[in-house]
Every structure is written in structure tokens, then in C-alpha cells.
Coordinates of C-alpha atoms in Angstrom, one line a residue:
Chain A
M1 CA -14.5 -34.0 -12.0
T2 CA -17.0 -35.8 -14.2
P3 CA -15.1 -37.7 -16.9
G4 CA -14.9 -35.5 -20.0
A5 CA -16.3 -32.5 -18.2
R6 CA -15.2 -29.1 -19.3
R7 CA -11.9 -28.0 -17.8
P8 CA -12.2 -24.3 -17.5
D9 CA -9.5 -22.7 -19.6
L10 CA -8.6 -19.8 -17.3
L11 CA -5.4 -18.6 -18.9
P12 CA -7.0 -16.3 -21.5
A13 CA -9.2 -14.8 -18.7
L14 CA -6.1 -13.8 -16.9
T15 CA -4.7 -11.8 -19.8
P16 CA -6.3 -8.5 -18.8
L17 CA -4.7 -8.8 -15.3
I18 CA -1.4 -9.5 -16.9
V19 CA -1.7 -6.5 -19.2
A20 CA -2.7 -4.3 -16.2
A21 CA 0.2 -5.6 -14.1
I22 CA 2.7 -4.9 -16.9
A23 CA 1.3 -1.4 -17.5
A24 CA 1.1 -0.4 -13.8
P25 CA 4.8 0.3 -13.2
F26 CA 5.0 2.4 -16.4
I27 CA 2.0 4.5 -15.4
G28 CA 3.4 5.1 -12.0
S29 CA 0.7 7.0 -10.2
L30 CA -2.0 4.8 -8.5
P31 CA -4.9 7.2 -9.1
T32 CA -4.0 7.6 -12.7
F33 CA -3.7 3.8 -13.1
V34 CA -7.1 3.2 -11.4
T35 CA -8.7 6.0 -13.5
L36 CA -7.3 4.5 -16.7
T37 CA -8.3 1.0 -15.7
V38 CA -11.9 2.0 -14.9
A39 CA -12.1 3.9 -18.1
S40 CA -10.8 0.9 -20.0
L41 CA -13.3 -1.4 -18.4
A42 CA -16.1 1.0 -19.4
M43 CA -14.8 1.3 -22.9
G44 CA -14.4 -2.5 -23.1
A45 CA -18.0 -2.9 -22.0
M46 CA -19.1 -0.5 -24.8
L47 CA -16.9 -2.2 -27.4
F48 CA -18.3 -5.6 -26.2
V49 CA -21.9 -4.4 -26.8
M50 CA -21.0 -3.2 -30.3
A51 CA -19.0 -6.3 -31.2
S52 CA -21.0 -9.0 -29.6
G53 CA -23.7 -9.0 -32.3
L54 CA -21.0 -9.0 -35.0
T55 CA -19.2 -12.0 -33.5
L56 CA -22.5 -14.0 -33.3
A57 CA -23.5 -13.1 -36.9
F58 CA -19.9 -13.7 -38.2
G59 CA -19.7 -17.0 -36.3
L60 CA -23.1 -18.3 -37.2
M61 CA -23.6 -16.9 -40.7
D62 CA -20.0 -16.6 -41.9
V63 CA -20.9 -13.1 -43.0
L64 CA -18.3 -10.4 -43.3
N65 CA -20.5 -7.5 -42.5
F66 CA -18.4 -4.4 -43.1
G67 CA -21.6 -2.4 -42.6
H68 CA -21.9 -3.2 -38.9
G69 CA -20.5 0.2 -38.0
A70 CA -23.5 1.9 -39.7
F71 CA -25.8 0.3 -37.2
I72 CA -23.8 1.9 -34.4
A73 CA -24.4 5.3 -35.9
V74 CA -28.1 4.6 -36.5
G75 CA -28.5 3.6 -32.8
A76 CA -26.8 6.8 -31.7
F77 CA -29.1 8.9 -34.0
A78 CA -32.1 7.1 -32.8
A79 CA -31.1 8.1 -29.2
T80 CA -30.8 11.8 -30.3
V81 CA -34.4 11.7 -31.5
V82 CA -35.6 10.1 -28.3
Y83 CA -33.7 12.7 -26.2
Q84 CA -35.3 15.5 -28.2
F85 CA -38.7 14.5 -26.9
A86 CA -38.0 12.7 -23.7
P87 CA -38.6 14.5 -20.4
H88 CA -35.6 15.0 -18.2
G89 CA -34.5 16.8 -15.0
S90 CA -35.0 14.1 -12.3
L91 CA -33.3 10.8 -11.8
A92 CA -36.4 8.9 -12.7
T93 CA -37.0 10.8 -15.9
D94 CA -33.3 10.6 -16.8
L95 CA -33.3 6.9 -16.3
A96 CA -36.6 6.5 -18.2
S97 CA -35.2 8.5 -21.1
F98 CA -32.0 6.4 -21.1
V99 CA -34.0 3.2 -21.3
A100 CA -36.3 4.6 -24.0
A101 CA -33.2 5.6 -26.0
L102 CA -31.7 2.2 -25.7
A103 CA -35.0 0.5 -26.6
A104 CA -35.6 2.8 -29.6
A105 CA -32.0 2.2 -30.9
A106 CA -32.6 -1.6 -30.6
V107 CA -35.9 -1.5 -32.3
V108 CA -34.8 0.8 -35.1
C109 CA -31.6 -1.1 -35.7
G110 CA -33.3 -4.4 -35.5
F111 CA -35.7 -3.3 -38.2
V112 CA -33.0 -1.8 -40.4
G113 CA -31.0 -5.0 -39.8
Y114 CA -33.9 -7.1 -41.1
V115 CA -34.2 -5.1 -44.3
Y116 CA -30.4 -5.0 -44.7
E117 CA -30.1 -8.8 -44.3
R118 CA -33.0 -9.6 -46.6
L119 CA -31.9 -7.2 -49.3
L120 CA -28.1 -7.2 -49.2
I121 CA -26.8 -10.2 -47.2
A122 CA -29.2 -13.0 -48.2
P123 CA -28.2 -12.9 -51.9
V124 CA -24.5 -13.3 -51.1
Y125 CA -24.3 -15.9 -48.4
G126 CA -21.1 -17.9 -48.8
R127 CA -19.5 -15.4 -51.1
H128 CA -17.1 -13.3 -49.0
L129 CA -15.8 -11.0 -51.7
E130 CA -19.3 -10.0 -52.7
Q131 CA -20.2 -9.6 -49.0
I132 CA -17.4 -7.2 -48.4
L133 CA -18.3 -5.1 -51.4
I134 CA -22.0 -5.1 -50.8
T135 CA -21.8 -4.4 -47.0
I136 CA -19.4 -1.6 -47.5
G137 CA -21.9 -0.2 -50.1
G138 CA -24.7 -0.7 -47.7
S139 CA -22.9 1.2 -44.9
I140 CA -22.2 4.0 -47.3
V141 CA -25.9 4.2 -48.2
I142 CA -26.9 4.2 -44.5
E143 CA -24.3 6.9 -43.6
Q144 CA -25.5 9.1 -46.5
L145 CA -29.1 8.6 -45.4
L146 CA -28.1 9.7 -41.9
L147 CA -26.4 12.8 -43.3
A148 CA -29.4 13.6 -45.4
L149 CA -31.8 13.2 -42.5
F150 CA -29.8 14.8 -39.7
G151 CA -27.3 17.0 -41.5
T152 CA -23.6 17.0 -41.7
E153 CA -22.8 18.4 -38.3
P154 CA -22.6 16.0 -35.3
L155 CA -25.6 16.1 -33.1
D156 CA -25.4 16.6 -29.3
L157 CA -25.8 13.4 -27.3
S158 CA -24.7 14.4 -23.9
P159 CA -25.4 12.0 -21.0
P160 CA -28.4 12.9 -18.9
A161 CA -27.7 14.9 -15.8
A162 CA -28.0 11.9 -13.6
F163 CA -25.1 10.3 -15.3
R164 CA -22.8 13.4 -15.3
G165 CA -20.1 14.1 -12.9
A166 CA -17.8 11.7 -11.0
L167 CA -17.6 9.7 -7.9
V168 CA -14.5 10.6 -5.9
F169 CA -12.7 8.1 -3.8
G170 CA -9.7 9.9 -2.2
Q171 CA -7.5 10.9 -5.2
I172 CA -9.4 8.7 -7.5
A173 CA -12.3 10.1 -9.6
V174 CA -14.6 7.7 -11.5
E175 CA -17.0 9.2 -14.0
K176 CA -20.6 8.1 -13.2
Y177 CA -21.4 7.4 -16.9
R178 CA -18.5 5.0 -17.2
L179 CA -19.9 3.0 -14.4
V180 CA -23.3 3.0 -16.1
A181 CA -21.8 1.8 -19.3
L182 CA -19.7 -0.8 -17.5
G183 CA -22.8 -2.1 -15.6
L184 CA -24.9 -2.2 -18.8
G185 CA -22.1 -4.0 -20.7
V186 CA -21.8 -6.6 -17.9
L187 CA -25.5 -7.0 -17.7
L188 CA -25.8 -7.6 -21.5
Y189 CA -22.9 -10.1 -21.3
V190 CA -24.7 -12.1 -18.6
L191 CA -28.0 -11.9 -20.5
L192 CA -26.4 -13.1 -23.7
L193 CA -24.7 -16.0 -21.8
L194 CA -28.0 -16.9 -20.3
V195 CA -29.8 -16.8 -23.6
L196 CA -27.1 -18.9 -25.3
S197 CA -26.9 -21.5 -22.6
R198 CA -30.4 -21.7 -21.2
T199 CA -32.7 -21.3 -24.2
R200 CA -33.4 -23.3 -27.3
I201 CA -32.7 -20.4 -29.6
G202 CA -29.3 -20.0 -27.8
L203 CA -28.5 -23.7 -28.4
L204 CA -29.5 -23.3 -32.0
I205 CA -27.1 -20.3 -32.4
R206 CA -24.3 -22.2 -30.7
A207 CA -24.9 -25.3 -32.8
G208 CA -25.3 -23.2 -36.0
V209 CA -21.9 -21.6 -35.4
E210 CA -20.4 -25.1 -35.5
N211 CA -22.5 -26.8 -38.2
R212 CA -25.3 -24.9 -40.0
E213 CA -26.1 -27.9 -42.3
M214 CA -26.7 -30.2 -39.3
V215 CA -29.0 -27.7 -37.7
E216 CA -31.0 -27.6 -40.8
A217 CA -31.0 -31.4 -41.0
L218 CA -32.5 -31.5 -37.5
G219 CA -35.5 -29.6 -38.8
Y220 CA -34.7 -26.0 -38.1
R221 CA -34.8 -23.2 -40.7
I222 CA -31.3 -21.9 -40.5
D223 CA -32.2 -19.0 -42.8
R224 CA -34.8 -17.7 -40.3
L225 CA -32.2 -18.2 -37.5
F226 CA -29.8 -16.1 -39.6
T227 CA -32.3 -13.3 -40.0
A228 CA -33.2 -13.3 -36.3
V229 CA -29.5 -13.3 -35.3
F230 CA -28.7 -10.6 -37.7
M231 CA -31.6 -8.5 -36.3
A232 CA -30.3 -9.1 -32.8
A233 CA -26.7 -8.2 -33.9
S234 CA -27.9 -5.0 -35.4
A235 CA -29.9 -4.2 -32.3
L236 CA -26.9 -4.8 -30.1
A237 CA -24.8 -2.5 -32.4
G238 CA -27.5 0.1 -32.0
V239 CA -27.4 -0.1 -28.2
G240 CA -23.7 0.0 -28.4
G241 CA -24.0 3.1 -30.5
V242 CA -26.1 4.8 -27.9
L243 CA -23.6 4.0 -25.2
W244 CA -20.7 5.2 -27.3
G245 CA -22.5 8.3 -28.5
L246 CA -23.3 9.3 -24.9
Y247 CA -19.6 8.6 -24.0
Q248 CA -18.5 10.9 -26.9
S249 CA -21.4 13.3 -26.2
Q250 CA -22.3 13.3 -29.9
A251 CA -23.8 11.3 -32.8
R252 CA -22.0 11.3 -36.1
A253 CA -22.8 9.4 -39.3
G254 CA -19.2 8.1 -39.5
M255 CA -18.8 7.2 -35.8
G256 CA -19.4 3.5 -36.4
A257 CA -17.0 3.3 -39.4
D258 CA -14.3 4.8 -37.2
L259 CA -14.8 2.0 -34.6
L260 CA -15.0 -0.9 -37.1
V261 CA -11.3 -1.7 -37.0
L262 CA -11.4 -2.0 -33.2
V263 CA -14.6 -4.0 -33.3
F264 CA -13.0 -6.5 -35.8
I265 CA -9.9 -6.8 -33.7
V266 CA -12.1 -7.6 -30.7
I267 CA -14.0 -10.4 -32.3
I268 CA -10.9 -11.9 -33.9
I269 CA -9.0 -11.8 -30.6
G270 CA -11.9 -13.3 -28.8
G271 CA -12.6 -16.1 -31.2
L272 CA -15.4 -15.8 -33.8
G273 CA -18.8 -16.6 -32.4
S274 CA -17.6 -16.6 -28.8
V275 CA -19.4 -14.2 -26.5
T276 CA -17.0 -14.7 -23.6
G277 CA -14.1 -14.3 -26.0
C278 CA -15.7 -11.1 -27.3
F279 CA -16.0 -9.7 -23.8
L280 CA -12.4 -10.6 -23.0
G281 CA -11.2 -9.3 -26.3
A282 CA -13.1 -6.0 -25.8
T283 CA -11.6 -5.6 -22.3
L284 CA -8.0 -6.3 -23.6
V285 CA -8.4 -3.9 -26.6
A286 CA -9.7 -1.2 -24.3
L287 CA -7.0 -1.7 -21.7
I288 CA -4.3 -1.5 -24.4
A289 CA -6.0 1.5 -26.0
N290 CA -6.1 3.4 -22.8
Y291 CA -2.7 2.5 -21.4
A292 CA -1.0 3.0 -24.7
G293 CA -3.0 6.2 -25.2
F294 CA -1.6 7.5 -21.9
L295 CA 2.0 6.3 -22.4
A296 CA 2.4 6.7 -26.1
P297 CA -0.7 8.2 -27.7
K298 CA 0.4 7.8 -31.3
L299 CA 0.9 4.1 -30.8
A300 CA -2.5 3.2 -29.4
L301 CA -3.9 1.6 -32.5
V302 CA -0.6 0.0 -33.5
C303 CA -0.5 -1.6 -30.0
N304 CA -3.9 -3.1 -30.5
I305 CA -2.9 -4.6 -33.9
L306 CA 0.2 -5.9 -32.2
L307 CA -2.0 -7.4 -29.5
M308 CA -4.1 -9.1 -32.1
V309 CA -0.9 -10.5 -33.8
A310 CA 0.4 -11.7 -30.4
V311 CA -2.9 -13.4 -29.5
L312 CA -3.2 -15.1 -32.8
L313 CA 0.3 -16.4 -32.6
W314 CA -0.5 -17.8 -29.2
R315 CA -4.1 -19.0 -30.1
P316 CA -4.7 -18.9 -33.8
R317 CA -8.5 -19.2 -33.4
G318 CA -8.7 -16.6 -30.7
L319 CA -8.8 -16.7 -26.9
Y320 CA -12.0 -18.7 -26.6
P321 CA -12.7 -20.4 -30.0
L322 CA -15.9 -22.3 -30.3
G323 CA -15.8 -26.0 -30.9
A324 CA -12.3 -26.3 -29.6
K325 CA -11.4 -29.8 -28.7
Chain B
M1 CA -43.4 -45.6 -44.7
N2 CA -41.8 -46.6 -48.0
L3 CA -39.0 -44.5 -49.3
T4 CA -39.0 -44.4 -53.1
L5 CA -36.3 -43.0 -55.4
D6 CA -37.4 -42.7 -59.0
G7 CA -34.7 -41.7 -61.6
V8 CA -32.9 -39.4 -59.2
H9 CA -30.0 -37.3 -60.7
T10 CA -27.7 -35.1 -58.6
H11 CA -25.1 -32.7 -59.9
I12 CA -22.5 -31.2 -57.7
G13 CA -20.8 -28.4 -59.5
R14 CA -19.8 -29.8 -62.9
Y15 CA -20.0 -33.4 -61.7
H16 CA -22.9 -35.6 -62.4
I17 CA -22.8 -37.8 -59.4
L18 CA -26.2 -39.6 -59.3
Q19 CA -27.2 -40.7 -62.7
G20 CA -30.8 -42.0 -62.4
V21 CA -31.0 -43.8 -59.0
D22 CA -34.1 -46.0 -58.7
F23 CA -34.8 -48.1 -55.6
Q24 CA -37.3 -48.5 -52.8
A25 CA -36.6 -48.9 -49.1
P26 CA -39.8 -50.7 -47.9
A27 CA -41.6 -49.6 -44.8
G28 CA -40.5 -51.2 -41.5
L29 CA -37.4 -52.8 -43.1
T30 CA -33.7 -52.1 -43.1
T31 CA -32.3 -51.5 -46.5
M32 CA -28.6 -51.6 -47.0
L33 CA -27.0 -49.3 -49.5
L34 CA -23.7 -50.9 -50.6
G35 CA -21.1 -50.1 -53.2
R36 CA -17.5 -49.2 -53.7
N37 CA -16.1 -45.9 -52.5
G38 CA -17.2 -43.1 -54.7
A39 CA -20.3 -45.1 -56.0
G40 CA -22.6 -42.3 -54.8
K41 CA -24.0 -43.8 -51.5
T42 CA -23.4 -40.7 -49.4
T43 CA -24.6 -38.5 -52.2
T44 CA -27.8 -40.5 -52.3
L45 CA -28.4 -40.0 -48.6
R46 CA -27.6 -36.3 -48.8
T47 CA -29.9 -35.9 -51.7
I48 CA -32.8 -37.7 -49.9
M49 CA -32.1 -35.4 -46.9
G50 CA -32.3 -32.3 -49.1
L51 CA -28.7 -31.3 -48.4
W52 CA -28.0 -31.6 -52.1
R53 CA -30.8 -30.8 -54.5
A54 CA -31.8 -33.5 -57.0
S55 CA -31.6 -32.1 -60.4
R56 CA -34.1 -34.6 -61.8
G57 CA -36.3 -37.5 -60.6
A58 CA -38.6 -38.0 -57.6
I59 CA -38.1 -38.9 -54.0
R60 CA -41.1 -40.0 -52.0
L61 CA -41.6 -40.8 -48.4
G62 CA -45.0 -42.6 -48.5
E63 CA -47.0 -40.3 -50.7
R64 CA -45.1 -37.2 -49.9
R65 CA -42.6 -35.7 -52.4
L66 CA -39.3 -34.9 -50.8
D67 CA -37.3 -33.8 -53.8
G68 CA -36.9 -30.0 -53.9
A69 CA -37.7 -29.7 -50.2
R70 CA -35.3 -28.0 -47.8
A71 CA -33.5 -30.2 -45.4
S72 CA -35.5 -28.8 -42.5
D73 CA -38.7 -29.7 -44.3
V74 CA -37.4 -33.2 -45.0
A75 CA -36.5 -33.6 -41.3
R76 CA -40.0 -32.3 -40.3
A77 CA -41.5 -34.9 -42.7
G78 CA -40.0 -37.5 -40.4
V79 CA -36.5 -38.2 -41.7
A80 CA -33.6 -38.5 -39.2
Y81 CA -30.1 -38.3 -40.6
V82 CA -26.8 -39.6 -39.2
P83 CA -24.0 -38.3 -41.4
E84 CA -20.7 -40.0 -42.0
T85 CA -19.0 -37.2 -40.2
M86 CA -21.3 -37.6 -37.2
A87 CA -21.6 -33.8 -37.1
I88 CA -22.2 -33.6 -33.4
F89 CA -22.1 -30.1 -31.9
S90 CA -18.8 -30.3 -30.1
D91 CA -19.3 -27.1 -28.1
L92 CA -22.6 -28.3 -26.7
S93 CA -23.0 -30.9 -24.0
V94 CA -24.3 -34.4 -24.7
R95 CA -27.6 -33.3 -23.1
E96 CA -27.8 -30.1 -25.2
N97 CA -27.1 -32.1 -28.4
L98 CA -30.0 -34.4 -27.7
L99 CA -32.2 -31.6 -26.5
L100 CA -31.8 -29.8 -29.8
A101 CA -32.7 -32.9 -31.7
A102 CA -35.9 -33.2 -29.7
R103 CA -38.0 -30.7 -31.6
A104 CA -41.1 -31.4 -29.6
G105 CA -39.5 -29.8 -26.6
A106 CA -38.6 -31.8 -23.5
M107 CA -37.0 -35.2 -24.0
D108 CA -39.1 -38.3 -23.3
E109 CA -37.5 -39.9 -20.3
A110 CA -38.6 -43.5 -21.2
R111 CA -37.1 -43.1 -24.7
L112 CA -34.0 -41.7 -23.2
D113 CA -33.7 -44.7 -20.9
W114 CA -34.1 -46.9 -24.0
I115 CA -31.3 -45.1 -25.7
F116 CA -29.1 -45.3 -22.6
G117 CA -29.7 -49.1 -22.6
F118 CA -27.7 -49.3 -25.9
F119 CA -25.3 -46.5 -25.3
P120 CA -24.7 -46.2 -21.6
A121 CA -21.7 -44.0 -22.1
L122 CA -24.0 -41.2 -23.0
K123 CA -25.5 -41.3 -19.5
T124 CA -22.1 -41.2 -18.0
F125 CA -21.0 -38.2 -20.0
W126 CA -24.5 -36.5 -19.9
A127 CA -23.2 -33.1 -18.9
S128 CA -19.9 -33.3 -20.7
R129 CA -18.9 -31.3 -23.7
A130 CA -19.5 -33.5 -26.8
G131 CA -16.2 -32.4 -28.2
S132 CA -14.5 -34.2 -25.3
L133 CA -16.0 -37.6 -26.2
S134 CA -14.1 -40.4 -27.8
G135 CA -14.8 -41.3 -31.5
G136 CA -17.1 -44.2 -30.6
Q137 CA -19.0 -42.1 -28.0
K138 CA -19.4 -39.3 -30.6
Q139 CA -20.9 -41.9 -33.0
M140 CA -23.3 -43.1 -30.2
L141 CA -24.3 -39.5 -29.7
S142 CA -24.9 -38.9 -33.4
I143 CA -27.1 -42.0 -33.6
A144 CA -28.9 -41.2 -30.3
R145 CA -29.7 -37.7 -31.7
A146 CA -31.5 -39.4 -34.6
L147 CA -33.4 -41.6 -32.2
I148 CA -34.4 -39.2 -29.5
E149 CA -37.8 -38.8 -31.1
P150 CA -39.6 -41.5 -33.2
R151 CA -39.1 -40.9 -36.9
P152 CA -40.5 -43.0 -39.7
L153 CA -37.2 -43.0 -41.7
L154 CA -33.6 -43.1 -40.6
L155 CA -30.8 -42.4 -43.0
I156 CA -27.5 -43.6 -41.5
D157 CA -24.2 -43.2 -43.2
E158 CA -21.4 -45.6 -42.2
P159 CA -22.1 -45.7 -38.5
T160 CA -19.6 -48.4 -37.6
K161 CA -16.5 -46.8 -39.2
G162 CA -13.7 -46.9 -36.8
L163 CA -15.7 -48.4 -33.9
A164 CA -14.6 -51.1 -31.5
P165 CA -16.4 -54.5 -31.9
A166 CA -18.2 -54.2 -28.6
I167 CA -19.7 -50.8 -29.6
I168 CA -20.7 -52.3 -33.0
D169 CA -22.6 -55.1 -31.2
G170 CA -24.5 -52.5 -29.3
L171 CA -25.2 -50.6 -32.5
I172 CA -26.5 -53.7 -34.2
A173 CA -28.8 -54.4 -31.3
C174 CA -30.0 -50.8 -31.4
L175 CA -30.7 -50.9 -35.1
K176 CA -32.7 -54.1 -34.8
D177 CA -34.8 -52.7 -32.0
V178 CA -35.4 -49.5 -34.0
K179 CA -36.7 -51.6 -36.8
E180 CA -38.9 -53.6 -34.4
R181 CA -40.5 -50.3 -33.4
G182 CA -41.6 -49.8 -37.0
A183 CA -39.0 -47.4 -38.4
T184 CA -37.7 -47.7 -42.0
I185 CA -33.9 -47.6 -42.1
L186 CA -31.6 -46.9 -45.1
L187 CA -28.1 -47.8 -44.0
V188 CA -24.9 -47.2 -45.8
E189 CA -22.3 -49.6 -44.5
Q190 CA -18.9 -51.0 -45.4
N191 CA -18.9 -53.6 -42.6
F192 CA -20.5 -56.6 -44.2
R193 CA -21.0 -58.4 -40.9
V194 CA -23.2 -55.5 -39.9
A195 CA -24.9 -55.5 -43.3
R196 CA -25.7 -59.2 -43.1
E197 CA -27.0 -59.0 -39.5
V198 CA -29.2 -56.0 -39.8
G199 CA -30.1 -55.8 -43.5
D200 CA -33.4 -57.1 -44.9
R201 CA -33.0 -55.6 -48.4
V202 CA -30.0 -54.4 -50.3
A203 CA -29.3 -51.9 -53.1
V204 CA -25.9 -51.9 -54.6
M205 CA -24.6 -48.8 -56.3
D206 CA -21.9 -48.3 -58.9
N207 CA -21.1 -45.1 -60.8
G208 CA -24.1 -43.2 -59.5
R209 CA -26.7 -45.9 -60.4
I210 CA -28.3 -48.9 -58.7
V211 CA -26.9 -52.0 -60.2
H212 CA -28.6 -54.5 -58.0
A213 CA -31.6 -54.6 -55.7
G214 CA -32.9 -57.6 -53.8
E215 CA -32.8 -59.5 -50.5
M216 CA -29.8 -59.0 -48.3
A217 CA -29.8 -62.7 -47.4
A218 CA -29.6 -63.7 -51.1
L219 CA -26.6 -61.5 -51.7
A220 CA -24.9 -62.7 -48.5
E221 CA -25.3 -66.3 -49.8
D222 CA -24.1 -65.7 -53.3
A223 CA -20.4 -65.3 -53.4
E224 CA -20.3 -64.9 -57.2
L225 CA -22.8 -62.0 -57.0
Q226 CA -20.8 -60.4 -54.2
G227 CA -17.6 -60.6 -56.2
R228 CA -19.3 -59.2 -59.3
L229 CA -21.1 -56.3 -57.6
L230 CA -18.7 -55.4 -54.8
G231 CA -15.5 -56.9 -55.8
L232 CA -15.5 -58.5 -52.4
S233 CA -16.6 -61.6 -50.6
L234 CA -18.8 -61.2 -47.5
D235 CA -17.2 -64.3 -46.1
S236 CA -13.9 -62.5 -46.0
H237 CA -15.3 -59.7 -43.9
Q238 CA -16.8 -61.7 -41.1

């Protein structure tokens, strides 16, 4: 190994396997275990998409955005609008509609994110208490706007016909849509890693997470980087909202707020600002939620909070903290 | 390009740190900024860099006013900064740290080889994570980052702190060569051997003001002046 080269820290990456191995004997049936595990991976992928933007924005900008959930809901509602007008019926049109819904959610949420960052976040950089209050207020405003625009009843957001049904392998049935969500989540994870490692903007984000002042002293406008990252974070939340809405077959104004606790657990477990940590944290949270949901449904959320406590006792800065020596 | 500070005041919170700093770092020379701990040297550098805002006074690089400018604009005006904390990006590799500092895009291979000539460890650890480097190597990286593209003005804050003598010798050679290439250097330094070897001019600070400005050689030869200004003798620090 080159002197000083990175030694891959594989132990955190093994934690999902450890959790699965511990849960397997309690679940008993292999088909049930596989079904739950695939469902967990798909849920983890969706949680990752929703949380990845928040972890970047939190890590880079040190902004406690309690309004992140509102963008999840905005994304889902943007998809309902697209689906109202999009053609469907064949695999090609279903796929095109799905891509259009994702794109619309990303564009709308990116734009709303721009306005939100300029109006609400920019005046309170570095002031956490004000950030919490103003972003909660912002999320309430956005939710109320969604209620005013789309009504109080949840809107239907069923997956297109091409994504319905299940693939059956013996006694194991895997829903097609879960595979789509899993595939898209993994694709976005790889894309984010490529952007962060292979592009100058990615280097700037990683550097900015560590030391914003030095990034500015190298001649880069950190405020513009903040705005761009916040827009991307909002767009990712919107894409996550589409995925989650299709998974739940509905869009609700409060759907993002309901997920916010899980999203925060994911980014804290993963290590703030770490995309790989976020992916791993989302997978762990989803595994625990599904296994616990099967074995002891009332304890699902408690188990995830216990998971966070255990991880933080083991690694106080999360599984893959940035800038770790 | 000349760097000129004219009556610069800086407040940090309730504290009035710089209380009317006046001095000039002449073009193409190395100016040492000396003084006791807490005299305001680091604050002066950070104020020039735009990391702290001057509450009064003027800072000029050549004819261009820098006071009131953002740090990014100061950097784009041609100022490179090596902070006392080094502030390398530990999660990025050595290559990525330098790539980020090369705003023009790709790094100039010839300039990179020139830097490797002074700091060969950076070539050895090219692909390594910066956080895994030793303290001395991190300092080399921090300085290399400021040198990766030619800049008219270098602000360097205590670069030799905690470094081994062999590394300090390389640093001295590097700073002399940078000056030969026409850069203006403003260097905060506690190591008087370094100050004497690389400094052309000196400005001594105390309580947020410049209390002496002149030739470095003259200060180095005047033990009484050293004792009065710095409370130290350069001879005792050789």
C-alpha cells in the first residue's frame, strides 16, 4: 500500500449484514426474511435519496433545515401533476412518465429550494436556533400552500402499470416497484459519488464541508456554492418524494414531515456530510424498521432511535465521518 | 505589487484588535511581520485576506482596494494565504488539495515539479489522504497550495511552527525562490533564524499597532532594538 494511502474502513459497511444475520433466526422463514430484506433495501434506497441532500447541505452549510420534509411533499405533488397529463399504458410511456415525474420534481424543488435558501436560510447562517424556528415556519408555509393548491385529501400517486406486480422466485415474491426504487437509489448514490470525487464542484463541496473559510480564501464564492448545494439537496428531496409517494401510492402535504425523524437519524448515523455514510445509515434504518416492524411493530421507531444511540456510542461522529484522521 | 495598509482597524466582537495598522510590504520583497503573541499579526493577515472585515482604514494591493472585499475576491485579486492552522482539506488527497487551489483548471506540470523540488514528500504522498500526512507534510501541502499558481502576494502565517530543521531549510529555500520569481511575501514568523534569512523588510507589531518598520538586516544587527521591540535577542534564537 502507498504510504499514507487510505485504508478502507470496512467495519461500518458490514453492519447491515450483521443486523440481517441477527434478525434472520428471529424471523424464521426464509421467504419472509428475503421479502423483508428486499423491502428494506428498497426503503433504504428511498430514504437515502431523501436524506442525501440534507446531509450535504448540513455538512457543508451547517444548516439545520427542519423544512427538508416539505420538499419531499412538493416533489410528490409535482409527480401527481405530471401523471395527470402524462400518457401511459405501455412500458415506454410508463417509463417516460416516470422520468418526467422525477425531472419535474427535481426542477420544481430545485427552484423552490433556491427561493427558500435566499429568503429564509441566507439571513440566519451560523445561527442554529433561528434556523430551526425559521425552517419549521417555512415548512409549515409550504405545507399550507400544498393544502391550498391540492386540497386536504391525499392525492393518488400509484406506480405506473409497468412497475406494479411482483417477480416471483419460488416462494419469494419481490415487488417490481421496490426493485425500481432500489435501482434508482443505487444509481443516484453512484452518481453522487462520481460528482463528489471526479468534478471540481464535488471537490469544493467536500472541501467546504471541512473548512468553508479556506474554500473562500482559495477564491471560490462559498455563498454561491451553498445556494447550488441547497438547490441540489431540495431537488434530491423532491426525487425522493416521488419515489416515496409512489411507494405509498399517495401524495400528502404532511408526508415529508412524517419522515423527517427517520431522515435525521439516517444522516446522524451516517456522519454529517458523508454520502456513503448516508447510504449505509439509510440501509441500516430501513432494515431495523422492517425487521422490527415485523417482529415488534410498536417498537419500530424506538429500535431506530436505539440504533442511533448505539452507533453514536461506537462512533460519535457517525459511521463514516468526513475529515476523520 | 506593493501591499499597503493605511490606518487599518479591526474589531472582533467587542474587542478592538487592530488599532490603526500602517505599513507597506514592497513589491518583490519579503516583509516579516513580527511581534509578541497577541500583538495582532494573525489578525492583520486575516484582515488583509478579507476573512475579518476592517472596520476602518484602507488596504491596497497595487492600486486596488482590498478592504471591504470578500476573501474570494481578495484571492482572485492575486493573494494566496497560508493560515497558521494550515487548513488543509484532510478528507481530500494531496492531489485534490492542489487541484482545488489551481483555479485556472489543470495544474502546470513544470510548476508542480518546481514545488516537488522543495517538498518531495508531496510527490510521494500524491494520492494519499491529506489527513494522513504528518504535521510537517501538512505544512508543505498548505504552502504548496499557495504556490500552485503564481500569485503577486503571499500571506504566510507561522509556517515553521513545529517543523523539523531539515524541513525548515527546504522552506527557506522555497521562500527565497518564490521571491526571486517576483512575488511579494508578507510572513509572520516566530523563528528568528528564518526571519533573518528570508526577510528584507520588517514590521514589528505591539497591541494592534506597528511600532517599528525598517530593514530586517538592521533589526537583526541591533540587539538593543530587538530587546526593546520584541523582548528577545535574535542571537539567542539562532
